[in-house]
Tab-separated table of C-alpha atoms in Angstrom:
chain	number	residue	atom	x	y	z
S	1	LYS	CA	-7.127	-31.586	6.674
S	2	ARG	CA	-10.011	-29.429	5.140
S	3	TYR	CA	-10.874	-29.792	1.640
S	4	VAL	CA	-12.147	-27.314	-0.586
S	5	ASN	CA	-14.349	-28.086	-3.881
S	6	PHE	CA	-14.859	-25.195	-6.451
S	7	SER	CA	-16.693	-24.658	-9.489
S	8	PRO	CA	-16.802	-21.750	-12.396
S	9	GLY	CA	-17.527	-18.698	-10.272
S	10	ALA	CA	-16.140	-19.528	-7.221
S	11	ARG	CA	-13.292	-17.882	-5.825
S	12	VAL	CA	-10.403	-19.701	-3.991
S	13	PRO	CA	-11.120	-19.130	-0.297
S	14	ALA	CA	-7.468	-20.099	0.624
S	15	ASP	CA	-4.120	-21.381	-0.780
S	16	LEU	CA	-4.717	-25.019	-1.770
S	17	ARG	CA	-2.818	-27.901	-3.144
S	18	LEU	CA	-4.740	-29.117	-5.800
S	19	ILE	CA	-5.455	-33.055	-5.694
S	20	TYR	CA	-8.267	-33.152	-8.411
S	21	THR	CA	-8.654	-31.074	-11.707
S	22	ASN	CA	-10.871	-31.652	-14.238
S	23	GLY	CA	-9.998	-28.938	-17.094
S	24	LEU	CA	-9.249	-26.282	-14.474
S	25	PHE	CA	-8.447	-22.506	-15.610
S	26	LEU	CA	-8.101	-20.073	-13.002
S	27	GLU	CA	-7.668	-16.202	-13.201
S	28	THR	CA	-4.412	-15.288	-11.741
S	29	SER	CA	-4.184	-11.816	-13.166
S	30	TRP	CA	-3.517	-10.016	-9.465
S	31	ILE	CA	-0.450	-12.304	-8.672
S	32	SER	CA	0.930	-13.298	-12.424
S	33	GLY	CA	-0.108	-10.327	-14.302
S	34	GLU	CA	-1.376	-12.558	-16.897
S	35	ILE	CA	-4.766	-11.404	-18.624
S	36	ASP	CA	-5.875	-14.665	-20.004
S	37	PRO	CA	-6.832	-17.660	-17.315
S	38	LEU	CA	-4.035	-20.366	-16.615
S	39	GLN	CA	-4.622	-23.900	-16.555
S	40	PHE	CA	-3.731	-25.972	-13.524
S	41	TYR	CA	-3.019	-29.448	-12.763
S	42	ASP	CA	-3.155	-32.107	-10.030
S	43	ALA	CA	0.364	-33.570	-10.725
S	44	SER	CA	3.429	-33.073	-8.918
S	45	VAL	CA	6.376	-30.499	-10.306
S	46	LYS	CA	9.714	-31.251	-10.203
S	47	LYS	CA	12.056	-30.090	-7.262
S	48	GLY	CA	13.031	-26.528	-7.488
S	49	ILE	CA	10.123	-24.872	-9.054
S	50	SER	CA	8.519	-22.256	-6.810
S	51	ALA	CA	5.299	-22.329	-5.621
S	52	PHE	CA	4.483	-19.305	-7.603
S	53	ALA	CA	5.769	-21.318	-10.941
S	54	ALA	CA	3.894	-24.696	-9.941
S	55	GLN	CA	0.590	-24.907	-11.370
S	56	ASN	CA	-0.974	-27.436	-8.638
S	57	ILE	CA	-1.095	-24.560	-6.096
S	58	ALA	CA	-4.087	-22.193	-6.357
S	59	PHE	CA	-3.846	-18.897	-4.295
S	60	ASN	CA	-6.246	-17.015	-2.197
S	61	GLY	CA	-8.417	-14.808	-4.170
S	62	CYS	CA	-8.065	-16.570	-7.589
S	63	GLN	CA	-11.278	-17.097	-9.536
S	64	CYS	CA	-12.466	-20.441	-11.511
S	65	VAL	CA	-13.246	-19.508	-14.904
S	66	ARG	CA	-13.490	-23.159	-16.223
S	67	GLY	CA	-13.339	-26.598	-15.194
S	68	ASP	CA	-13.631	-27.677	-11.453
S	69	GLY	CA	-11.297	-28.690	-9.037
S	70	LEU	CA	-10.643	-29.980	-5.201
S	71	GLY	CA	-7.676	-28.856	-3.230
S	72	VAL	CA	-6.251	-29.425	0.379
S	73	VAL	CA	-5.830	-26.077	2.275
S	74	ILE	CA	-2.268	-25.414	3.204
S	75	LYS	CA	-2.925	-21.588	4.379
S	76	THR	CA	-5.616	-19.363	5.264
S	77	ALA	CA	-6.290	-16.025	6.435
S	78	ASN	CA	-2.825	-13.766	6.875
S	79	ASN	CA	-0.567	-16.947	6.365
S	80	THR	CA	-1.839	-16.843	2.797
S	81	VAL	CA	0.262	-15.356	-0.037
S	82	ILE	CA	-2.473	-12.490	-0.448
S	83	GLY	CA	-2.669	-11.981	3.436
S	84	ARG	CA	1.089	-11.506	3.674
S	85	LEU	CA	1.075	-8.983	0.758
S	86	MET	CA	-1.382	-6.983	2.439
S	87	GLU	CA	0.298	-7.117	5.525
S	88	THR	CA	3.548	-6.041	4.171
S	89	MET	CA	2.116	-3.095	1.999
S	90	SER	CA	0.268	-2.009	5.170
S	91	GLN	CA	3.570	-1.688	7.052
S	92	GLU	CA	5.180	0.268	4.545
S	93	GLU	CA	5.999	3.715	5.041
S	94	GLY	CA	5.229	5.728	1.849
S	95	ARG	CA	8.348	8.076	0.825
S	96	ALA	CA	7.914	11.758	0.303
S	97	THR	CA	8.070	12.724	-3.253
S	98	ARG	CA	10.179	15.244	-4.619
S	99	LEU	CA	7.360	17.640	-4.743
S	100	GLU	CA	6.394	16.970	-1.213
S	101	LEU	CA	9.892	17.819	-0.185
S	102	GLU	CA	10.039	20.977	-2.143
S	103	HIS	CA	6.457	22.194	-0.936
S	104	LYS	CA	7.384	21.578	2.812
S	105	ARG	CA	10.591	23.279	2.054
S	106	PHE	CA	9.184	26.299	0.480
S	107	VAL	CA	6.100	26.824	3.078
S	108	THR	CA	8.758	26.299	5.995
S	109	PHE	CA	10.805	29.153	4.306
S	110	ILE	CA	7.851	31.315	4.011
S	111	THR	CA	6.793	30.836	7.434
S	112	VAL	CA	9.677	31.507	9.147
S	113	LEU	CA	10.220	34.841	6.744
S	114	ALA	CA	6.799	35.678	7.746
S	115	PHE	CA	7.491	35.623	11.566
S	116	ILE	CA	10.628	37.281	11.243
S	117	LEU	CA	9.189	40.199	9.189
S	118	ALA	CA	6.292	40.446	11.435
S	119	THR	CA	8.344	40.392	14.652
S	120	LEU	CA	10.583	43.213	13.277
S	121	THR	CA	7.496	45.170	12.056
S	122	PHE	CA	6.002	44.983	15.815
S	123	CYS	CA	9.459	46.120	17.406
S	124	ILE	CA	9.753	48.960	15.054
S	125	GLY	CA	5.893	49.871	15.529
S	126	ILE	CA	6.194	49.951	19.400
S	127	ILE	CA	9.630	52.001	19.336
S	128	MET	CA	8.061	54.493	17.133
S	129	ASN	CA	4.883	54.689	19.483
S	130	HIS	CA	6.966	55.242	22.424
S	131	PHE	CA	5.708	51.714	23.627
S	132	HIS	CA	2.072	52.522	23.745
S	133	ASN	CA	-0.836	50.954	21.939
S	134	PHE	CA	0.282	47.529	22.129
S	135	LYS	CA	-2.928	46.075	20.829
S	136	ASP	CA	-3.184	48.268	17.579
S	137	THR	CA	0.646	47.697	16.911
S	138	PHE	CA	0.437	44.021	17.429
S	139	ILE	CA	-2.816	43.430	15.333
S	140	ASN	CA	-1.269	45.898	12.447
S	141	GLY	CA	2.366	45.093	12.708
S	142	PHE	CA	2.260	41.485	13.819
S	143	LEU	CA	-0.828	39.563	12.657
S	144	VAL	CA	-1.284	41.337	9.239
S	145	ILE	CA	2.380	40.673	8.185
S	146	ILE	CA	1.587	36.951	9.065
S	147	VAL	CA	-1.481	36.608	7.217
S	148	ALA	CA	-0.176	38.718	4.040
S	149	ASN	CA	2.820	36.330	3.715
S	150	LEU	CA	1.355	33.035	4.285
S	151	PRO	CA	0.693	31.396	1.132
S	152	GLN	CA	-3.204	30.138	1.543
S	153	GLY	CA	-3.693	29.620	-2.153
S	154	LEU	CA	-0.760	27.612	-2.753
S	155	PRO	CA	-2.417	24.150	-2.091
S	156	ILE	CA	-5.503	24.807	-4.128
S	157	THR	CA	-3.016	26.221	-7.213
S	158	LEU	CA	-0.783	23.448	-6.881
S	159	ALA	CA	-3.454	20.740	-6.935
S	160	ALA	CA	-5.186	22.332	-9.819
S	161	ALA	CA	-1.950	22.539	-11.829
S	162	LEU	CA	-1.503	18.555	-10.866
S	163	ILE	CA	-5.169	17.964	-11.990
S	164	ILE	CA	-4.249	19.466	-15.390
S	165	VAL	CA	-1.143	17.469	-15.788
S	166	ALA	CA	-2.906	14.333	-14.859
S	167	ARG	CA	-5.526	14.905	-17.404
S	168	ARG	CA	-3.244	15.186	-20.142
S	169	LEU	CA	-1.462	11.999	-19.122
S	170	ALA	CA	-4.745	10.194	-19.158
S	171	LYS	CA	-5.536	11.344	-22.529
S	172	LYS	CA	-2.159	9.288	-23.515
S	173	GLY	CA	-3.007	6.050	-21.541
S	174	LEU	CA	-1.216	7.112	-18.670
S	175	TYR	CA	-2.986	6.815	-15.031
S	176	MET	CA	-1.599	7.970	-11.899
S	177	LYS	CA	-2.597	6.728	-8.330
S	178	ARG	CA	-1.293	9.878	-6.882
S	179	LEU	CA	-1.116	13.379	-8.359
S	180	ASP	CA	2.220	14.251	-7.054
S	181	VAL	CA	3.837	11.219	-8.989
S	182	ALA	CA	3.103	13.357	-12.012
S	183	GLU	CA	5.988	15.868	-11.341
S	184	THR	CA	8.307	13.076	-10.078
S	185	LEU	CA	7.750	11.187	-13.224
S	186	GLY	CA	8.683	14.561	-15.443
S	187	THR	CA	11.762	14.841	-13.609
S	188	ALA	CA	12.864	11.167	-14.247
S	189	THR	CA	15.763	10.621	-16.323
S	190	VAL	CA	16.058	6.804	-16.232
S	191	VAL	CA	13.097	4.498	-16.144
S	192	MET	CA	13.518	0.720	-14.899
S	193	CYS	CA	10.630	-1.714	-15.325
S	194	ASP	CA	10.220	-4.643	-13.356
S	195	LYS	CA	8.389	-7.948	-14.189
S	196	ARG	CA	4.577	-8.152	-14.434
S	197	GLY	CA	2.794	-9.066	-11.349
S	198	VAL	CA	2.410	-7.520	-8.289
S	199	PHE	CA	4.893	-9.200	-6.198
S	200	THR	CA	7.706	-6.652	-6.187
S	201	SER	CA	9.681	-5.076	-3.380
S	202	SER	CA	10.495	-1.894	-4.792
S	203	ASP	CA	14.211	-2.844	-5.008
S	204	ILE	CA	15.219	-3.749	-8.308
S	205	THR	CA	18.593	-5.562	-8.941
S	206	VAL	CA	20.754	-5.237	-12.219
S	207	THR	CA	21.405	-9.141	-12.717
S	208	ASP	CA	22.723	-8.346	-16.538
S	209	VAL	CA	23.966	-5.605	-18.800
S	210	TRP	CA	24.455	-5.078	-22.536
S	211	HIS	CA	26.918	-1.970	-22.898
S	212	ASP	CA	29.239	-1.012	-25.934
S	213	ARG	CA	28.497	-4.172	-27.680
S	214	MET	CA	29.451	-6.573	-24.704
S	215	PHE	CA	27.393	-8.571	-22.170
S	216	PHE	CA	28.165	-8.480	-18.831
S	217	ARG	CA	26.752	-11.132	-16.278
S	218	GLY	CA	26.072	-10.087	-12.455
S	219	GLU	CA	29.771	-10.950	-10.794
S	220	CYS	CA	31.219	-8.505	-13.573
S	221	ILE	CA	28.864	-5.739	-13.000
S	222	LEU	CA	30.483	-5.131	-9.645
S	223	ILE	CA	34.102	-5.049	-10.907
S	224	LEU	CA	33.083	-2.405	-13.393
S	225	ASN	CA	31.271	-0.301	-10.899
């Protein structure tokens, strides 16, 4: 077994089971969402309490704010909570937003339309020139049509519009990690909020419902649906 002793200013290097604490307070905002440091103890907890609720487990990445403590290493590297979290996040495939889908659909439509018009123009030009001057007809009747129809300025215009929206939202205290999320937020009709913290799987489950002055529990919701 490996033991780790830490004091104020030190960061917990692994997941630890605390065996000694002296007024220990850890900053755990990344895992619990709590702004204020939480006090941890070395005493055992009751059965049925998860490791996240138990205050005798110090997780990797937490910082010691006050007091000191001694713990036994139980998880290291990718086996720690933060290690598994980072591994899960790295394996997640990002979903395309509504703006990305519409942008892709529009560009595909314009591209196909440009090729069709260019092909028709080229064929008509060849027929009118009695199948002569292939090079000039190809340049003037095919390439020019394609270049003229492709929306080269669309990405810049779209990015500028999203930046303006993001700046307006930032003035109201709402910050976006990605610019395209601003458009998705504007089309939302229902917003569901999860608990504080980072341990979410983007799969919110309704457990209780208050509707028409009546309270329904989880097993009744399935019947209502």
